[in-house]
């Protein structure tokens, strides 16, 4: 599917005001948007085989927004009622001086912004955990698909498991609440998932399992990677006592509590359980392209708005356009061998 680009309106628009404040972000399906996932780079120091090809081409640096532009952009979202920002990528912690952005956004906590978080592969977390905590970050998501060093090296094409485990330990020591995210992969971590969950819970971390999504070309056949989580959940229920949890994060996860481990397990199931009705988020790439849906080609160019002569008004108008075109749901399909990816862009591009 190709992107359908809606340019930010060229004329300086009037801001829609409610009282003396800009109108909150509500889309055509009456979903209130309060959550921004902001990608700060498309680059990464790993090459997870389900995420990108081994020889991934990254964007020229000049196309990527500066840290100042990323801050201004985030501020524009906060002005429109976004209360939670997750910094993602690519790998956000490989971007030089990224802590400056966390520190600047951290100063908005309590002033419109309620939560500042991060999704990371953990390789650089040991060096940054304390600075993140000082900036006001309280929770981090760390991607960990396997604790087997050889499997990790094969899956990510880098032998970095020790650094990741060190990063997770450093985050815990810095007082950050860690959630581990694992993509369930057929024949790769399928057998290991119970041990991964048990280990995470014993360490005090929540764990979430994710179904692989057909985003971007990778070397492997998507269908060979895909493991439906309803089957995994049934298998886990034979081993442990799972109780539906009413825990909600406003995100796509559904949760169970596991009596035996004392921990919480989330499931993100784009295929076996559509979650779009409760969608509360927008995503922006490192080049300032706003994708209202991870699984759609709709796009609004915020960089043009940011670099215009009336950035605040143009940005706000661009957000209204994004709300207008945000689709009701994604249309991922995972039932055809040899099918082209649902979308040409990789998850590392849009920001996972
Ligand atoms: N590099 C960071 C990391 O790995 O946590 C942040 C960006 S990464 C794109 C965010 C999340 O997307 C990771 O948890 C990763 O496992 C997941 N992901 C990447 N490609 C995916 C795909 N095709 N399907 C499902 N999840 C994917
Ligand atoms: Fe990098 Fe994250 Fe993609 Fe893995 S999932 S290649 S760590 S961006």
Short mmCIF file of C-alpha atoms and ligand atoms in Angstrom, two decimals:
data_model
loop_
_atom_site.label_atom_id
_atom_site.label_comp_id
_atom_site.label_asym_id
_atom_site.label_seq_id
_atom_site.Cartn_x
_atom_site.Cartn_y
_atom_site.Cartn_z
CA UNK A 1 0.00 0.00 0.00
CA UNK A 2 1.35 3.45 -0.85
CA UNK A 3 1.15 6.43 1.44
CA UNK A 4 -1.71 8.82 0.85
CA UNK A 5 -0.25 12.15 1.80
CA UNK A 6 -2.41 14.96 3.09
CA UNK A 7 -0.28 18.10 3.01
CA UNK A 8 -0.65 20.47 5.91
CA UNK A 9 -3.03 23.23 4.71
CA UNK A 10 -1.04 26.02 3.00
CA UNK A 11 -3.18 28.94 4.15
CA UNK A 12 -2.73 30.14 7.71
CA UNK A 13 -5.80 28.66 9.38
CA UNK A 14 -7.69 29.91 12.38
CA UNK A 15 -7.20 27.74 15.44
CA UNK A 16 -10.31 25.93 16.61
CA UNK A 17 -10.73 27.08 20.19
CA UNK A 18 -12.82 25.64 22.99
CA UNK A 19 -13.16 28.52 25.45
CA UNK A 20 -9.69 30.03 25.21
CA UNK A 21 -7.92 26.71 24.69
CA UNK A 22 -7.22 24.77 21.46
CA UNK A 23 -9.79 22.00 20.89
CA UNK A 24 -8.83 18.52 22.11
CA UNK A 25 -7.96 15.88 19.55
CA UNK A 26 -11.05 13.79 18.75
CA UNK A 27 -11.25 11.78 15.52
CA UNK A 28 -14.18 11.00 13.22
CA UNK A 29 -14.97 7.88 15.30
CA UNK A 30 -15.11 9.92 18.53
CA UNK A 31 -11.82 8.52 19.80
CA UNK A 32 -9.98 11.01 21.99
CA UNK A 33 -6.27 11.16 21.18
CA UNK A 34 -4.08 11.67 24.25
CA UNK A 35 -1.01 9.64 23.34
CA UNK A 36 1.86 10.47 20.96
CA UNK A 37 4.50 7.98 19.90
CA UNK A 38 7.38 10.05 18.63
CA UNK A 39 10.20 8.46 16.67
CA UNK A 40 13.49 10.31 17.07
CA UNK A 41 15.55 8.26 14.61
CA UNK A 42 15.07 5.46 12.10
CA UNK A 43 18.59 4.16 12.86
CA UNK A 44 19.34 1.18 15.04
CA UNK A 45 22.30 -0.76 16.41
CA UNK A 46 20.45 -4.09 16.04
CA UNK A 47 18.90 -5.68 12.94
CA UNK A 48 16.01 -7.77 14.28
CA UNK A 49 15.05 -10.07 11.44
CA UNK A 50 11.30 -9.42 11.81
CA UNK A 51 11.84 -5.64 11.85
CA UNK A 52 14.33 -4.85 9.09
CA UNK A 53 16.58 -6.45 6.50
CA UNK A 54 20.25 -7.01 7.30
CA UNK A 55 21.29 -4.28 4.86
CA UNK A 56 18.80 -1.67 5.91
CA UNK A 57 19.02 1.73 4.24
CA UNK A 58 18.65 4.57 6.71
CA UNK A 59 17.52 8.11 5.98
CA UNK A 60 20.04 10.88 5.31
CA UNK A 61 20.49 12.72 8.61
CA UNK A 62 19.45 16.04 7.10
CA UNK A 63 15.92 14.71 6.61
CA UNK A 64 15.52 13.98 10.30
CA UNK A 65 14.05 16.64 12.59
CA UNK A 66 16.45 18.39 14.95
CA UNK A 67 16.02 17.91 18.69
CA UNK A 68 14.60 21.45 18.87
CA UNK A 69 12.05 20.64 16.17
CA UNK A 70 11.09 17.42 17.94
CA UNK A 71 10.55 19.41 21.12
CA UNK A 72 8.42 22.05 19.34
CA UNK A 73 6.41 19.32 17.71
CA UNK A 74 5.80 17.57 21.04
CA UNK A 75 4.78 20.90 22.57
CA UNK A 76 2.21 21.36 19.80
CA UNK A 77 0.68 18.01 20.68
CA UNK A 78 0.65 18.83 24.40
CA UNK A 79 -1.17 22.08 23.58
CA UNK A 80 -3.88 19.95 21.92
CA UNK A 81 -4.39 17.69 24.93
CA UNK A 82 -1.79 14.96 24.50
CA UNK A 83 -0.81 13.85 28.01
CA UNK A 84 1.47 10.91 27.28
CA UNK A 85 4.51 10.81 25.01
CA UNK A 86 6.53 7.72 24.22
CA UNK A 87 9.91 8.28 22.58
CA UNK A 88 10.73 5.50 20.14
CA UNK A 89 12.52 4.72 16.88
CA UNK A 90 14.60 2.97 15.44
CA UNK A 91 16.62 2.87 18.61
CA UNK A 92 16.09 6.19 20.41
CA UNK A 93 19.16 5.85 22.62
CA UNK A 94 21.54 5.79 19.62
CA UNK A 95 20.58 9.38 18.78
CA UNK A 96 23.27 11.78 19.97
CA UNK A 97 22.23 14.07 22.85
CA UNK A 98 18.82 12.41 23.10
CA UNK A 99 18.86 12.93 26.87
CA UNK A 100 18.57 16.68 26.17
CA UNK A 101 15.16 16.02 24.60
CA UNK A 102 14.08 13.89 27.55
CA UNK A 103 15.21 16.60 29.96
CA UNK A 104 13.37 19.34 28.05
CA UNK A 105 10.17 17.29 27.78
CA UNK A 106 10.54 16.23 31.41
CA UNK A 107 10.12 19.89 32.36
CA UNK A 108 6.63 19.74 30.81
CA UNK A 109 5.60 17.00 33.25
CA UNK A 110 2.87 18.43 35.45
CA UNK A 111 2.31 21.16 32.84
CA UNK A 112 0.05 19.35 30.41
CA UNK A 113 2.25 16.30 30.08
CA UNK A 114 1.47 13.48 32.52
CA UNK A 115 3.82 10.75 31.34
CA UNK A 116 7.07 10.56 29.40
CA UNK A 117 8.21 7.07 28.43
CA UNK A 118 10.57 5.24 26.13
CA UNK A 119 10.71 2.06 24.07
CA UNK A 120 14.24 0.76 23.70
CA UNK A 121 16.16 -2.35 22.75
CA UNK A 122 18.19 -1.84 25.93
CA UNK A 123 21.69 -1.94 24.41
CA UNK A 124 22.51 1.60 25.61
CA UNK A 125 20.24 1.64 28.64
CA UNK A 126 22.97 1.01 31.22
CA UNK A 127 24.62 4.31 30.25
CA UNK A 128 21.38 6.30 30.24
CA UNK A 129 19.05 4.81 32.88
CA UNK A 130 19.93 7.28 35.64
CA UNK A 131 19.72 10.32 33.36
CA UNK A 132 16.32 9.12 32.12
CA UNK A 133 15.08 8.79 35.69
CA UNK A 134 16.41 12.27 36.50
CA UNK A 135 14.55 13.65 33.46
CA UNK A 136 11.27 12.35 34.88
CA UNK A 137 10.90 9.04 33.03
CA UNK A 138 9.24 6.50 35.33
CA UNK A 139 8.57 3.55 33.02
CA UNK A 140 10.47 2.03 30.10
CA UNK A 141 9.57 -0.71 27.65
CA UNK A 142 12.51 -2.92 26.77
CA UNK A 143 12.28 -5.32 23.84
CA UNK A 144 13.59 -8.76 24.72
CA UNK A 145 12.56 -11.70 22.56
CA UNK A 146 14.95 -14.27 23.97
CA UNK A 147 17.42 -14.74 26.84
CA UNK A 148 19.42 -17.28 24.86
CA UNK A 149 22.60 -15.55 23.72
CA UNK A 150 23.03 -17.53 20.50
CA UNK A 151 19.38 -17.08 19.56
CA UNK A 152 19.54 -13.38 20.38
CA UNK A 153 22.62 -12.99 18.16
CA UNK A 154 20.92 -14.84 15.31
CA UNK A 155 17.64 -12.95 15.68
CA UNK A 156 19.10 -9.44 16.04
CA UNK A 157 22.26 -10.15 13.96
CA UNK A 158 24.30 -8.66 16.81
CA UNK A 159 25.77 -10.39 19.89
CA UNK A 160 24.41 -7.81 22.34
CA UNK A 161 22.39 -9.81 24.87
CA UNK A 162 24.82 -9.11 27.78
CA UNK A 163 24.49 -5.32 27.24
CA UNK A 164 20.69 -5.59 27.07
CA UNK A 165 20.50 -7.56 30.33
CA UNK A 166 22.87 -5.05 31.91
CA UNK A 167 20.61 -2.25 30.65
CA UNK A 168 17.51 -3.86 32.15
CA UNK A 169 19.29 -4.28 35.49
CA UNK A 170 20.46 -0.64 35.39
CA UNK A 171 16.92 0.57 34.69
CA UNK A 172 15.63 -1.37 37.68
CA UNK A 173 18.43 -0.02 39.86
CA UNK A 174 17.58 3.54 38.74
CA UNK A 175 14.01 3.00 39.94
CA UNK A 176 12.44 2.73 36.48
CA UNK A 177 9.48 0.37 36.09
CA UNK A 178 10.43 -2.00 33.27
CA UNK A 179 8.03 -3.75 30.90
CA UNK A 180 9.52 -6.41 28.68
CA UNK A 181 8.09 -6.73 25.17
CA UNK A 182 8.60 -9.96 23.24
CA UNK A 183 7.48 -10.59 19.69
CA UNK A 184 6.23 -14.19 19.55
CA UNK A 185 8.10 -15.91 16.72
CA UNK A 186 7.32 -19.34 15.38
CA UNK A 187 10.20 -21.76 15.90
CA UNK A 188 12.41 -19.05 17.46
CA UNK A 189 11.19 -18.21 20.97
CA UNK A 190 7.99 -20.25 20.94
CA UNK A 191 9.24 -22.85 23.44
CA UNK A 192 11.07 -20.29 25.57
CA UNK A 193 8.16 -17.91 26.19
CA UNK A 194 7.05 -19.45 29.53
CA UNK A 195 10.62 -19.20 30.90
CA UNK A 196 10.98 -15.65 29.59
CA UNK A 197 7.72 -14.67 31.31
CA UNK A 198 8.67 -16.44 34.56
CA UNK A 199 12.09 -14.73 34.58
CA UNK A 200 10.60 -11.30 33.87
CA UNK A 201 8.03 -11.66 36.62
CA UNK A 202 10.62 -12.91 39.11
CA UNK A 203 12.63 -9.75 38.33
CA UNK A 204 9.53 -7.62 39.01
CA UNK A 205 8.87 -6.70 35.36
CA UNK A 206 5.57 -6.88 33.48
CA UNK A 207 5.80 -8.81 30.22
CA UNK A 208 3.85 -8.29 26.98
CA UNK A 209 3.74 -10.63 24.00
CA UNK A 210 3.24 -9.19 20.50
CA UNK A 211 2.05 -10.78 17.26
CA UNK A 212 4.37 -10.05 14.35
CA UNK A 213 2.99 -7.54 11.83
CA UNK A 214 3.63 -7.45 8.06
CA UNK A 215 5.42 -4.08 8.01
CA UNK A 216 8.15 -3.62 5.43
CA UNK A 217 10.14 -6.16 3.48
CA UNK A 218 12.41 -8.49 5.45
CA UNK A 219 14.36 -11.50 4.21
CA UNK A 220 12.04 -14.06 5.81
CA UNK A 221 8.53 -15.05 4.87
CA UNK A 222 6.19 -13.32 7.35
CA UNK A 223 3.93 -16.32 7.59
CA UNK A 224 6.90 -18.43 8.76
CA UNK A 225 7.47 -15.97 11.65
CA UNK A 226 3.84 -15.58 12.68
CA UNK A 227 2.67 -17.19 15.90
CA UNK A 228 -0.98 -16.48 16.82
CA UNK A 229 -1.18 -15.50 20.47
CA UNK A 230 -4.53 -17.18 21.12
CA UNK A 231 -2.74 -20.54 20.82
CA UNK A 232 0.11 -19.39 23.10
CA UNK A 233 -2.36 -18.14 25.66
CA UNK A 234 -4.18 -21.50 25.65
CA UNK A 235 -0.85 -23.29 26.21
CA UNK A 236 0.10 -20.97 29.07
CA UNK A 237 -3.32 -21.59 30.66
CA UNK A 238 -2.50 -25.31 30.84
CA UNK A 239 0.59 -24.49 32.89
CA UNK A 240 -0.53 -21.51 34.98
CA UNK A 241 -3.69 -19.95 36.42
CA UNK A 242 -4.49 -16.94 34.23
CA UNK A 243 -7.08 -14.44 35.44
CA UNK A 244 -8.39 -11.66 33.18
CA UNK A 245 -7.06 -8.37 34.50
CA UNK A 246 -8.98 -5.12 34.38
CA UNK A 247 -5.63 -3.32 34.03
CA UNK A 248 -5.76 -0.95 31.03
CA UNK A 249 -3.17 1.43 29.68
CA UNK A 250 -5.38 2.95 26.99
CA UNK A 251 -3.28 0.93 24.57
CA UNK A 252 -3.86 -2.19 22.51
CA UNK A 253 -2.83 -4.68 25.23
CA UNK A 254 -5.21 -6.93 27.08
CA UNK A 255 -3.83 -8.35 30.33
CA UNK A 256 -3.99 -11.41 32.53
CA UNK A 257 -2.59 -11.91 36.02
CA UNK A 258 -0.63 -15.13 36.54
CA UNK A 259 -1.21 -16.56 40.02
CA UNK A 260 1.95 -18.70 40.11
CA UNK A 261 4.40 -15.97 39.02
CA UNK A 262 2.55 -13.10 40.70
CA UNK A 263 3.04 -11.00 37.56
CA UNK A 264 1.04 -9.43 34.79
CA UNK A 265 1.13 -10.58 31.18
CA UNK A 266 -0.09 -8.47 28.24
CA UNK A 267 -1.10 -9.58 24.75
CA UNK A 268 -0.94 -7.34 21.67
CA UNK A 269 -2.95 -9.15 19.05
CA UNK A 270 -3.43 -7.21 15.81
CA UNK A 271 -4.47 -10.44 14.09
CA UNK A 272 -6.34 -12.59 16.60
CA UNK A 273 -8.06 -9.72 18.41
CA UNK A 274 -8.57 -6.31 16.77
CA UNK A 275 -8.05 -3.47 19.23
CA UNK A 276 -8.69 -0.41 17.06
CA UNK A 277 -11.95 0.72 18.71
CA UNK A 278 -10.03 2.01 21.74
CA UNK A 279 -7.15 3.59 19.79
CA UNK A 280 -5.97 6.77 21.52
CA UNK A 281 -2.71 7.44 19.68
CA UNK A 282 -0.93 9.12 16.81
CA UNK A 283 2.56 8.34 15.54
CA UNK A 284 5.15 10.69 14.13
CA UNK A 285 8.32 9.61 12.32
CA UNK A 286 11.74 11.15 12.81
CA UNK A 287 11.16 13.20 9.64
CA UNK A 288 7.94 14.66 11.03
CA UNK A 289 5.49 12.51 9.07
CA UNK A 290 2.36 11.86 11.09
CA UNK A 291 0.80 8.44 10.56
CA UNK A 292 -2.64 8.32 12.19
CA UNK A 293 -2.57 4.50 11.96
CA UNK A 294 0.36 2.08 12.24
CA UNK A 295 -1.39 -0.16 9.72
CA UNK A 296 -2.51 2.51 7.25
CA UNK A 297 -0.96 4.59 4.47
CA UNK A 298 -2.56 7.88 5.55
CA UNK A 299 0.02 10.55 6.32
CA UNK A 300 0.27 14.25 7.16
CA UNK A 301 3.50 16.22 6.74
CA UNK A 302 4.21 18.02 10.02
CA UNK A 303 7.75 19.01 9.02
CA UNK A 304 6.38 21.41 6.42
CA UNK A 305 4.08 22.86 9.08
CA UNK A 306 6.93 23.18 11.58
CA UNK A 307 9.18 24.93 9.06
CA UNK A 308 6.48 27.34 7.85
CA UNK A 309 6.17 30.98 8.85
CA UNK A 310 3.29 30.16 11.24
CA UNK A 311 4.38 26.89 12.81
CA UNK A 312 1.93 26.75 15.73
CA UNK A 313 -1.20 27.40 13.69
CA UNK A 314 -0.04 25.19 10.79
CA UNK A 315 0.82 22.36 13.18
CA UNK A 316 -2.55 22.57 14.85
CA UNK A 317 -4.31 22.55 11.47
CA UNK A 318 -2.23 19.53 10.42
CA UNK A 319 -3.38 17.70 13.55
CA UNK A 320 -7.00 18.41 12.60
CA UNK A 321 -6.31 16.94 9.18
CA UNK A 322 -4.81 13.81 10.82
CA UNK A 323 -7.95 13.39 12.91
CA UNK A 324 -10.11 13.70 9.82
CA UNK A 325 -8.26 10.92 7.97
CA UNK A 326 -7.49 8.54 10.89
CA UNK A 327 -8.99 5.24 9.69
CA UNK A 328 -11.41 3.21 11.76
CA UNK A 329 -9.11 0.20 11.85
CA UNK A 330 -6.02 -1.41 10.40
CA UNK A 331 -6.25 -4.10 7.72
CA UNK A 332 -3.24 -6.32 8.43
CA UNK A 333 -3.55 -9.74 6.89
CA UNK A 334 -1.36 -12.67 7.67
CA UNK A 335 -2.94 -15.49 5.73
CA UNK A 336 -1.15 -15.47 2.41
CA UNK A 337 2.24 -16.97 1.65
CA UNK A 338 4.45 -14.77 -0.52
CA UNK A 339 2.17 -11.75 -0.05
CA UNK A 340 3.72 -8.29 -0.28
CA UNK A 341 3.96 -6.58 3.11
CA UNK A 342 0.74 -4.84 4.17
CA UNK A 343 2.78 -1.65 4.18
CA UNK A 344 6.12 -0.85 2.58
CA UNK A 345 7.42 1.03 5.62
CA UNK A 346 9.17 -0.82 8.41
CA UNK A 347 8.15 -0.57 12.06
CA UNK A 348 11.52 1.11 12.75
CA UNK A 349 10.43 3.90 10.41
CA UNK A 350 7.02 4.62 11.88
CA UNK A 351 8.13 4.03 15.45
CA UNK A 352 6.90 0.90 17.21
N1 LIG B 1 14.37 -0.21 18.91
C1 LIG B 1 13.41 -0.13 19.96
C2 LIG B 1 12.97 -1.50 20.42
O1 LIG B 1 13.28 -2.47 19.75
O2 LIG B 1 12.32 -1.55 21.46
C3 LIG B 1 12.19 0.70 19.62
C4 LIG B 1 11.62 0.59 18.23
S1 LIG B 1 11.00 -1.03 17.81
C5 LIG B 1 10.46 -0.75 16.16
C6 LIG B 1 9.54 -1.10 18.80
C7 LIG B 1 8.90 -2.44 18.94
O3 LIG B 1 8.42 -2.87 17.70
C8 LIG B 1 9.82 -3.52 19.46
O4 LIG B 1 9.24 -4.11 20.61
C9 LIG B 1 9.87 -4.52 18.33
O5 LIG B 1 10.00 -5.84 18.80
C10 LIG B 1 8.56 -4.27 17.63
N2 LIG B 1 8.53 -4.65 16.22
C11 LIG B 1 9.38 -4.32 15.24
N3 LIG B 1 8.99 -4.84 14.05
C12 LIG B 1 7.85 -5.51 14.28
C13 LIG B 1 6.93 -6.24 13.47
N4 LIG B 1 7.12 -6.38 12.16
N5 LIG B 1 5.85 -6.79 14.07
C14 LIG B 1 5.63 -6.65 15.41
N6 LIG B 1 6.45 -5.96 16.22
C15 LIG B 1 7.54 -5.39 15.68
FE1 LIG B 2 16.11 -2.07 16.05
FE2 LIG B 2 13.94 -2.16 17.59
FE3 LIG B 2 13.82 -2.82 14.97
FE4 LIG B 2 15.11 -4.44 16.62
S1 LIG B 2 12.93 -3.94 16.71
S2 LIG B 2 15.86 -3.73 14.62
S3 LIG B 2 15.96 -3.04 18.06
S4 LIG B 2 14.26 -0.82 15.78
#
